[in-house]
Amino acid sequence: MNEINRFPMHTDFIAFESEAIADGDHDMSEHYLSLDDKWFFSWYQNANEAPEDFYALDFNADDWLFLKMPAIWEVNRHGSPVYIRSGYPWRGRFDKAAPEVPVEGNSTGLYRGFIKKRPEWNGRQVIVHFGMAASCITFWLNGQFVGYAEDSRVPAEFDITPYLREGRNLYAFKIQKYCDGTYLEDHDTWRLSGIGRPSYIYTRNKNTQVEDIRINASLDDNYDKGRLTIEADVAGRATIYYTLADDKGNIVAETSELANAAGGQTYTTVIDGLNINHWTAETPYLYTLTATLKQGTKTIEVIKQRVGFRKIETKGGELLVNGQPVLLKGVNRYETDPDGGYLIAREKMIDDIKKMKAMHINAVRTTCPNDPVWYELCDEYGIYVCADANIDAEGLGRGQAAAGSCGIFDKAIVERNKHNVQWLYNHPSIICWGMGRNTTDGKGFQNAYKWIKEYDKTRPVSWSGAGNGSDTDIFSPEYASADSCGKYIANTAEGSRKPVVLAEYNRVSGNGSGGISNIWDEVRKDKGFQGGFISAFGDQTMTVRNAYGDRVLTWGDGDYMPGSGYSHAFGFASDSTLSPQAEEIKYAMQNVWAQLGDIANGQVNVYNENFFTPLKDLKMLWTLTVNGKETANGTVDDVNVGPRQAIGYALPFNASSIPAGQEGLLNIVFEDKNAAPKTITLPALPSSDEDDEFGTFAQPRTKVIIPPVDNNGHCQLQVTKYDFEAACPQPENIKKKLKVNANRGGEACVYGSNFYVGVDAATGALKTYTMNGVNVLPQDFIMQPSLWREPTDNDMLAQKHTNANAWASDRMTLTSLTTKAVKKGGYGEIVATYGLYDAGATLTVVYTVYHDGSLQIKESLAMAQGSSAKPLRLGMVATLPSAMEQSEYYGRGPSESYADRKMSQNIGLYSEKVGEQAYNYRRAQESGGKSDIRWWKQTDAQGNGLRITAPRPFFAKASKTGSAETGTAIRLNIDGAQAPLGDGDINTSEEFIFWLSPAK
């Protein structure tokens, strides 16, 4: 049983006695009473501990606590928050099959409160509304059972008219943490309980009322004039008057409809040919529809709804908004807040939407029905919404026991989809309905699809479980590759091809978000591939107080995440800050782009990716750099490009003047004409690489980002290429025999009159490198092979970390160390060979020392036949004194970048201290890396140290290691390859060659 005596679901509205009150403070209404106040409350760990008769009039609750609604129990220290990526919190402790749920651990909260019946309620219908009750609610009034409801993310309402008494009335209800509906609420988020949204009582005229009102504000077939269709379910004999007003209050249209059916009937009103502004995410223009129900001159009730005119279609394998195949630059939104749990303040929602808009995010997939305020804000600010029903059943798997296959939940699947559509129907921001996630297709979903298409003929349905089947209008796979989406579009006949919108992609968890540029390159190439929803926006941390009483954000383990071993901090927006992935996401989703045109004439073509709005009030700032140094700059003060158009602009730079072999880069930033300097706030750096016991950030710091995080877009265009070979040492090819010794004081060495290179005979590590009496590699410090990185969250999710341990330095065994002198060419070699037996591989490191003291290091990996293990990096790591904390480099920066997450970071000259490079992710992991490096210097304050160059781009990072107790040092990683942050592995067949030289 999913519900008993639940009041029928309807669109989200309250009817008031006058237009003035409908526009103003609802608490002024005689027909509205907020329940958001203190209630008597008692919490029980197990369901069988709660007294069964707590709702009785004579029950003694004098020892109960007070709890102010709305409130999530766990946030108020009633029970512990639980996070599980998939599966149910009772796993391993309860072995009965669905739909049974445990008694033990099924926390129960009991509420009691006395509310006096208002005289104004006499003769009226009285409804109690609970905005969200997780996971289920059973309600009593004056000791009598009233009703029961599941589906925790939509309102639960009960008609309490027959149960009310004059004077004081006892309201009592029970919330349970688990019910059979919990099997359908296996969301990848915190499992919390309580009342998470506002609750209230409202009253209606018992005989004459608008029972429901559904609004479809669409466009004609030419996507020009507005067409307003209103379906009102009216009980009683009355006239309903409609007034449509623009955002300044001007009347755009008005009409009326006579209702004359005592038992209730649906009345459809259509107003055609309206001269209106269109609603899109780019142009979120809203009108206000006022519906006034009257009997003669007497006003019965007034309903107000905001209206946006837009037309949603699927045609020719494309999803169209007002006739245009819009790109959905979206994110998944999990409705949690660090401080409130499921209870999120309106101000926080606005802040999140402003962040999204600044990052060019134009779409949100609500992974379950959200607070109605969220949809109102999406209407207002302009966000396309895919509104999912409250269904996620990953814990039941995808076999015969799956929710979509077993048949047990078919009725609930249909009901939950009905609730979602009936409640949220009137929001213009909702452009498609999602039927759920993480289970199989089946009869329940097929019936739900049929019902939705009959009830709402204006929106498509998205359902991942159907694949390309008949019960979805959008092909919406999860975590599909760019290549597979491209193949689907290329290989599916146009008549059966559906628009492609990824339901989830580009998992951001920890140091993630790799590969987003690959996805968007494919989106921009393929007709019908229209984007998707990143997983996810917020990082789902929770607030706790540490031993000092300070507010800290936790990401879990232990009670928070029993048995998972995986960080759920998988969003890029944390509390008030953005993680480094935000820059890459913003770049991939920007709406203005530049490409080189006729280079000889300095032409740059500016493209506007918007579908409805021109680029205007923009200026284009440009600089030309040659090998990182600025040689020219300028500003185009007026950039104005129409939607989906490109215009060429001639910039006064001379490409032919760039010397051969030097890299010319044109850096372009688009900003509002009066833009102020921009900064982004990043979390404070940790005092060491070790995370604290809470996995938290310290106090935030501010760091200037170039380009600014809230610009309108930026591009870096390569005018001429960098000559990597020419930048490396060029020793002469002469005949000279160098001195070589296989074991001199424990070192294999090559040396000459002014240089010495020594490799440790026991480990094969570079131990000594001196030039002209100066230690290039400081004394007592070493450089050695490195094939392991601290696993990222996505490495762990893909189980890469299990194989990666086979590549750790303590798994390497030095099997041989040889030396030789080559007279022709004038160089000597030291060759270290390592066996990595757990990985089935052999690593060879060749140290080649030339007659002028130049040192080249070459690393190569040979995999045994049949070996599938792949290292996470191929490179070397140097341990250096803590005084060598200054990094200078020519490559991508200033934020971290990796093989598949780097396009937002411009190639340039950067200078940073080691402590400024790492980012303190929730769980300690790989961080602070830099990609596409041309050269790197690591020095002390006087500029003494080493310089690395290579014949192709490489990776590098400098970080701190050790502690105050053991002493600190600098760890410098130099990599020829590093595993992507997303999918894929390194190419183990490639050699890594680099040169080590004095910094000055």
CSV table of N, CA and C in Angstrom, one decimal, residues 234-314:
chain,number,residue,atom,x,y,z
A,234,VAL,N,-13.0,22.7,-12.2
A,234,VAL,CA,-13.8,23.6,-11.4
A,234,VAL,C,-15.0,22.9,-10.8
A,235,ALA,N,-15.2,23.0,-9.5
A,235,ALA,CA,-16.4,22.4,-8.9
A,235,ALA,C,-17.3,23.6,-8.5
A,236,GLY,N,-18.6,23.4,-8.8
A,236,GLY,CA,-19.6,24.4,-8.5
A,236,GLY,C,-19.9,25.3,-9.7
A,237,ARG,N,-20.9,26.2,-9.4
A,237,ARG,CA,-21.3,27.1,-10.5
A,237,ARG,C,-20.7,28.5,-10.2
A,238,ALA,N,-19.9,28.9,-11.1
A,238,ALA,CA,-19.2,30.2,-11.0
A,238,ALA,C,-18.5,30.6,-12.3
A,239,THR,N,-18.0,31.8,-12.3
A,239,THR,CA,-17.3,32.2,-13.5
A,239,THR,C,-15.8,32.4,-13.1
A,240,ILE,N,-14.9,31.9,-14.0
A,240,ILE,CA,-13.5,32.0,-13.7
A,240,ILE,C,-13.0,33.1,-14.7
A,241,TYR,N,-12.4,34.1,-14.2
A,241,TYR,CA,-11.8,35.2,-15.0
A,241,TYR,C,-10.3,35.1,-15.1
A,242,TYR,N,-9.8,35.2,-16.3
A,242,TYR,CA,-8.3,35.1,-16.5
A,242,TYR,C,-7.8,36.4,-17.0
A,243,THR,N,-6.7,36.8,-16.3
A,243,THR,CA,-5.9,38.0,-16.8
A,243,THR,C,-4.5,37.6,-16.9
A,244,LEU,N,-3.9,38.0,-18.1
A,244,LEU,CA,-2.5,37.7,-18.3
A,244,LEU,C,-1.8,39.1,-18.4
A,245,ALA,N,-0.8,39.3,-17.5
A,245,ALA,CA,0.0,40.5,-17.4
A,245,ALA,C,1.4,40.3,-17.7
A,246,ASP,N,2.1,41.3,-18.3
A,246,ASP,CA,3.5,41.2,-18.5
A,246,ASP,C,4.3,41.6,-17.3
A,247,ASP,N,5.6,41.6,-17.4
A,247,ASP,CA,6.5,41.8,-16.2
A,247,ASP,C,6.3,43.2,-15.6
A,248,LYS,N,5.7,44.1,-16.3
A,248,LYS,CA,5.4,45.5,-15.8
A,248,LYS,C,4.0,45.7,-15.3
A,249,GLY,N,3.2,44.6,-15.3
A,249,GLY,CA,1.8,44.7,-14.9
A,249,GLY,C,0.8,45.0,-15.9
A,250,ASN,N,1.3,45.3,-17.2
A,250,ASN,CA,0.4,45.6,-18.3
A,250,ASN,C,-0.4,44.4,-18.7
A,251,ILE,N,-1.7,44.6,-18.9
A,251,ILE,CA,-2.6,43.5,-19.3
A,251,ILE,C,-2.4,43.1,-20.8
A,252,VAL,N,-2.1,41.9,-21.0
A,252,VAL,CA,-1.8,41.4,-22.3
A,252,VAL,C,-3.0,40.7,-22.9
A,253,ALA,N,-3.7,40.0,-22.1
A,253,ALA,CA,-4.9,39.3,-22.5
A,253,ALA,C,-5.8,39.1,-21.3
A,254,GLU,N,-7.1,39.0,-21.6
A,254,GLU,CA,-8.1,38.6,-20.5
A,254,GLU,C,-9.3,38.0,-21.1
A,255,THR,N,-9.9,37.0,-20.4
A,255,THR,CA,-11.1,36.3,-20.8
A,255,THR,C,-11.7,35.7,-19.6
A,256,SER,N,-12.8,35.0,-19.9
A,256,SER,CA,-13.5,34.4,-18.7
A,256,SER,C,-14.2,33.1,-19.2
A,257,GLU,N,-14.5,32.2,-18.3
A,257,GLU,CA,-15.1,30.9,-18.6
A,257,GLU,C,-16.2,30.7,-17.5
A,258,LEU,N,-17.4,30.3,-18.0
A,258,LEU,CA,-18.5,30.0,-17.1
A,258,LEU,C,-18.5,28.5,-16.7
A,259,ALA,N,-18.4,28.3,-15.4
A,259,ALA,CA,-18.4,26.9,-14.9
A,259,ALA,C,-19.8,26.6,-14.4
A,260,ASN,N,-20.4,25.5,-14.7
A,260,ASN,CA,-21.8,25.2,-14.3
A,260,ASN,C,-22.0,23.8,-14.0
A,261,ALA,N,-21.1,23.2,-13.3
A,261,ALA,CA,-21.2,21.7,-13.0
A,261,ALA,C,-20.9,21.6,-11.5
A,262,ALA,N,-21.9,21.2,-10.7
A,262,ALA,CA,-21.8,21.1,-9.3
A,262,ALA,C,-20.8,20.0,-8.9
A,263,GLY,N,-20.7,19.0,-9.7
A,263,GLY,CA,-19.8,17.9,-9.3
A,263,GLY,C,-18.4,18.0,-9.8
A,264,GLY,N,-18.1,19.1,-10.5
A,264,GLY,CA,-16.7,19.3,-11.0
A,264,GLY,C,-16.6,18.9,-12.4
A,265,GLN,N,-15.9,19.7,-13.2
A,265,GLN,CA,-15.7,19.5,-14.6
A,265,GLN,C,-14.4,20.2,-15.1
A,266,THR,N,-13.8,19.7,-16.2
A,266,THR,CA,-12.6,20.4,-16.7
A,266,THR,C,-13.1,21.4,-17.8
A,267,TYR,N,-12.6,22.6,-17.7
A,267,TYR,CA,-13.0,23.7,-18.6
A,267,TYR,C,-11.7,24.1,-19.3
A,268,THR,N,-11.7,24.1,-20.6
A,268,THR,CA,-10.5,24.4,-21.4
A,268,THR,C,-10.7,25.8,-22.0
A,269,THR,N,-9.7,26.7,-21.8
A,269,THR,CA,-9.8,28.0,-22.4
A,269,THR,C,-8.5,28.2,-23.2
A,270,VAL,N,-8.7,28.7,-24.5
A,270,VAL,CA,-7.5,28.9,-25.4
A,270,VAL,C,-7.5,30.4,-25.8
A,271,ILE,N,-6.4,31.0,-25.7
A,271,ILE,CA,-6.2,32.4,-26.3
A,271,ILE,C,-5.1,32.3,-27.3
A,272,ASP,N,-5.4,32.6,-28.5
A,272,ASP,CA,-4.4,32.5,-29.6
A,272,ASP,C,-3.9,33.9,-30.1
A,273,GLY,N,-2.8,33.9,-30.8
A,273,GLY,CA,-2.4,35.1,-31.5
A,273,GLY,C,-1.8,36.1,-30.6
A,274,LEU,N,-1.2,35.7,-29.5
A,274,LEU,CA,-0.7,36.7,-28.6
A,274,LEU,C,0.7,37.3,-29.0
A,275,ASN,N,0.8,38.6,-29.0
A,275,ASN,CA,2.1,39.2,-29.2
A,275,ASN,C,2.9,39.2,-27.9
A,276,ILE,N,3.8,38.2,-27.8
A,276,ILE,CA,4.4,38.0,-26.5
A,276,ILE,C,6.0,37.9,-26.7
A,277,ASN,N,6.7,38.0,-25.6
A,277,ASN,CA,8.1,37.6,-25.5
A,277,ASN,C,8.2,36.2,-25.2
A,278,HIS,N,9.2,35.5,-25.8
A,278,HIS,CA,9.4,34.1,-25.7
A,278,HIS,C,10.2,33.8,-24.5
A,279,TRP,N,9.9,32.6,-23.9
A,279,TRP,CA,10.7,32.1,-22.8
A,279,TRP,C,11.8,31.2,-23.3
A,280,THR,N,13.0,31.4,-23.0
A,280,THR,CA,14.1,30.4,-23.1
A,280,THR,C,15.1,30.5,-22.0
A,281,ALA,N,16.0,29.7,-21.9
A,281,ALA,CA,17.0,29.8,-20.8
A,281,ALA,C,17.8,31.1,-21.1
A,282,GLU,N,17.9,31.5,-22.3
A,282,GLU,CA,18.7,32.8,-22.6
A,282,GLU,C,17.8,34.0,-22.4
A,283,THR,N,16.5,33.8,-22.5
A,283,THR,CA,15.6,35.0,-22.4
A,283,THR,C,14.4,34.5,-21.5
A,284,PRO,N,14.6,34.5,-20.2
A,284,PRO,CA,13.5,33.9,-19.4
A,284,PRO,C,12.4,34.9,-19.0
A,285,TYR,N,11.7,35.3,-20.0
A,285,TYR,CA,10.6,36.3,-19.8
A,285,TYR,C,9.4,35.6,-19.3
A,286,LEU,N,8.8,36.1,-18.2
A,286,LEU,CA,7.7,35.6,-17.5
A,286,LEU,C,6.5,36.5,-17.5
A,287,TYR,N,5.3,36.0,-17.6
A,287,TYR,CA,4.1,36.7,-17.5
A,287,TYR,C,3.4,36.1,-16.2
A,288,THR,N,2.4,36.9,-15.7
A,288,THR,CA,1.6,36.4,-14.6
A,288,THR,C,0.2,36.2,-15.0
A,289,LEU,N,-0.3,35.0,-14.8
A,289,LEU,CA,-1.7,34.6,-15.0
A,289,LEU,C,-2.4,34.7,-13.7
A,290,THR,N,-3.5,35.5,-13.7
A,290,THR,CA,-4.4,35.5,-12.5
A,290,THR,C,-5.7,34.9,-12.8
A,291,ALA,N,-6.1,33.9,-12.0
A,291,ALA,CA,-7.4,33.2,-12.2
A,291,ALA,C,-8.2,33.6,-11.0
A,292,THR,N,-9.3,34.3,-11.3
A,292,THR,CA,-10.2,34.7,-10.2
A,292,THR,C,-11.6,34.1,-10.4
A,293,LEU,N,-12.0,33.3,-9.4
A,293,LEU,CA,-13.2,32.6,-9.4
A,293,LEU,C,-14.3,33.4,-8.7
A,294,LYS,N,-15.4,33.7,-9.4
A,294,LYS,CA,-16.4,34.6,-8.8
A,294,LYS,C,-17.8,34.0,-8.9
A,295,GLN,N,-18.6,34.3,-8.0
A,295,GLN,CA,-20.1,34.1,-8.1
A,295,GLN,C,-20.7,35.5,-8.1
A,296,GLY,N,-21.1,36.0,-9.2
A,296,GLY,CA,-21.6,37.3,-9.4
A,296,GLY,C,-20.4,38.3,-9.1
A,297,THR,N,-20.6,39.2,-8.1
A,297,THR,CA,-19.5,40.1,-7.8
A,297,THR,C,-18.7,39.6,-6.7
A,298,LYS,N,-19.0,38.5,-6.1
A,298,LYS,CA,-18.3,38.0,-4.9
A,298,LYS,C,-17.1,37.1,-5.4
A,299,THR,N,-16.0,37.5,-4.9
A,299,THR,CA,-14.7,36.7,-5.2
A,299,THR,C,-14.7,35.5,-4.3
A,300,ILE,N,-14.6,34.3,-4.9
A,300,ILE,CA,-14.5,33.1,-4.1
A,300,ILE,C,-13.0,32.8,-3.8
A,301,GLU,N,-12.1,32.9,-4.8
A,301,GLU,CA,-10.7,32.7,-4.6
A,301,GLU,C,-9.9,33.2,-5.8
A,302,VAL,N,-8.6,33.5,-5.5
A,302,VAL,CA,-7.7,34.0,-6.5
A,302,VAL,C,-6.5,33.1,-6.6
A,303,ILE,N,-6.1,32.7,-7.8
A,303,ILE,CA,-4.9,31.9,-8.0
A,303,ILE,C,-3.9,32.7,-8.9
A,304,LYS,N,-2.7,32.7,-8.6
A,304,LYS,CA,-1.7,33.3,-9.4
A,304,LYS,C,-0.6,32.3,-9.8
A,305,GLN,N,-0.3,32.3,-11.1
A,305,GLN,CA,0.8,31.4,-11.6
A,305,GLN,C,1.6,32.2,-12.6
A,306,ARG,N,2.9,32.0,-12.6
A,306,ARG,CA,3.8,32.6,-13.6
A,306,ARG,C,3.9,31.7,-14.8
A,307,VAL,N,4.0,32.4,-16.0
A,307,VAL,CA,3.8,31.8,-17.3
A,307,VAL,C,5.0,32.2,-18.2
A,308,GLY,N,5.5,31.2,-18.9
A,308,GLY,CA,6.5,31.4,-19.9
A,308,GLY,C,6.1,30.8,-21.2
A,309,PHE,N,6.2,31.5,-22.3
A,309,PHE,CA,5.7,31.0,-23.6
A,309,PHE,C,6.9,30.4,-24.3
A,310,ARG,N,6.8,29.1,-24.5
A,310,ARG,CA,7.9,28.3,-25.3
A,310,ARG,C,7.2,27.1,-25.8
A,311,LYS,N,7.8,26.5,-26.9
A,311,LYS,CA,7.3,25.3,-27.5
A,311,LYS,C,8.4,24.3,-27.5
A,312,ILE,N,8.1,23.1,-27.0
A,312,ILE,CA,9.1,22.0,-26.9
A,312,ILE,C,8.6,20.9,-27.8
A,313,GLU,N,9.6,20.4,-28.6
A,313,GLU,CA,9.3,19.3,-29.6
A,313,GLU,C,10.5,18.4,-29.8
A,314,THR,N,10.2,17.2,-30.3
A,314,THR,CA,11.3,16.4,-30.8
A,314,THR,C,10.9,16.1,-32.3
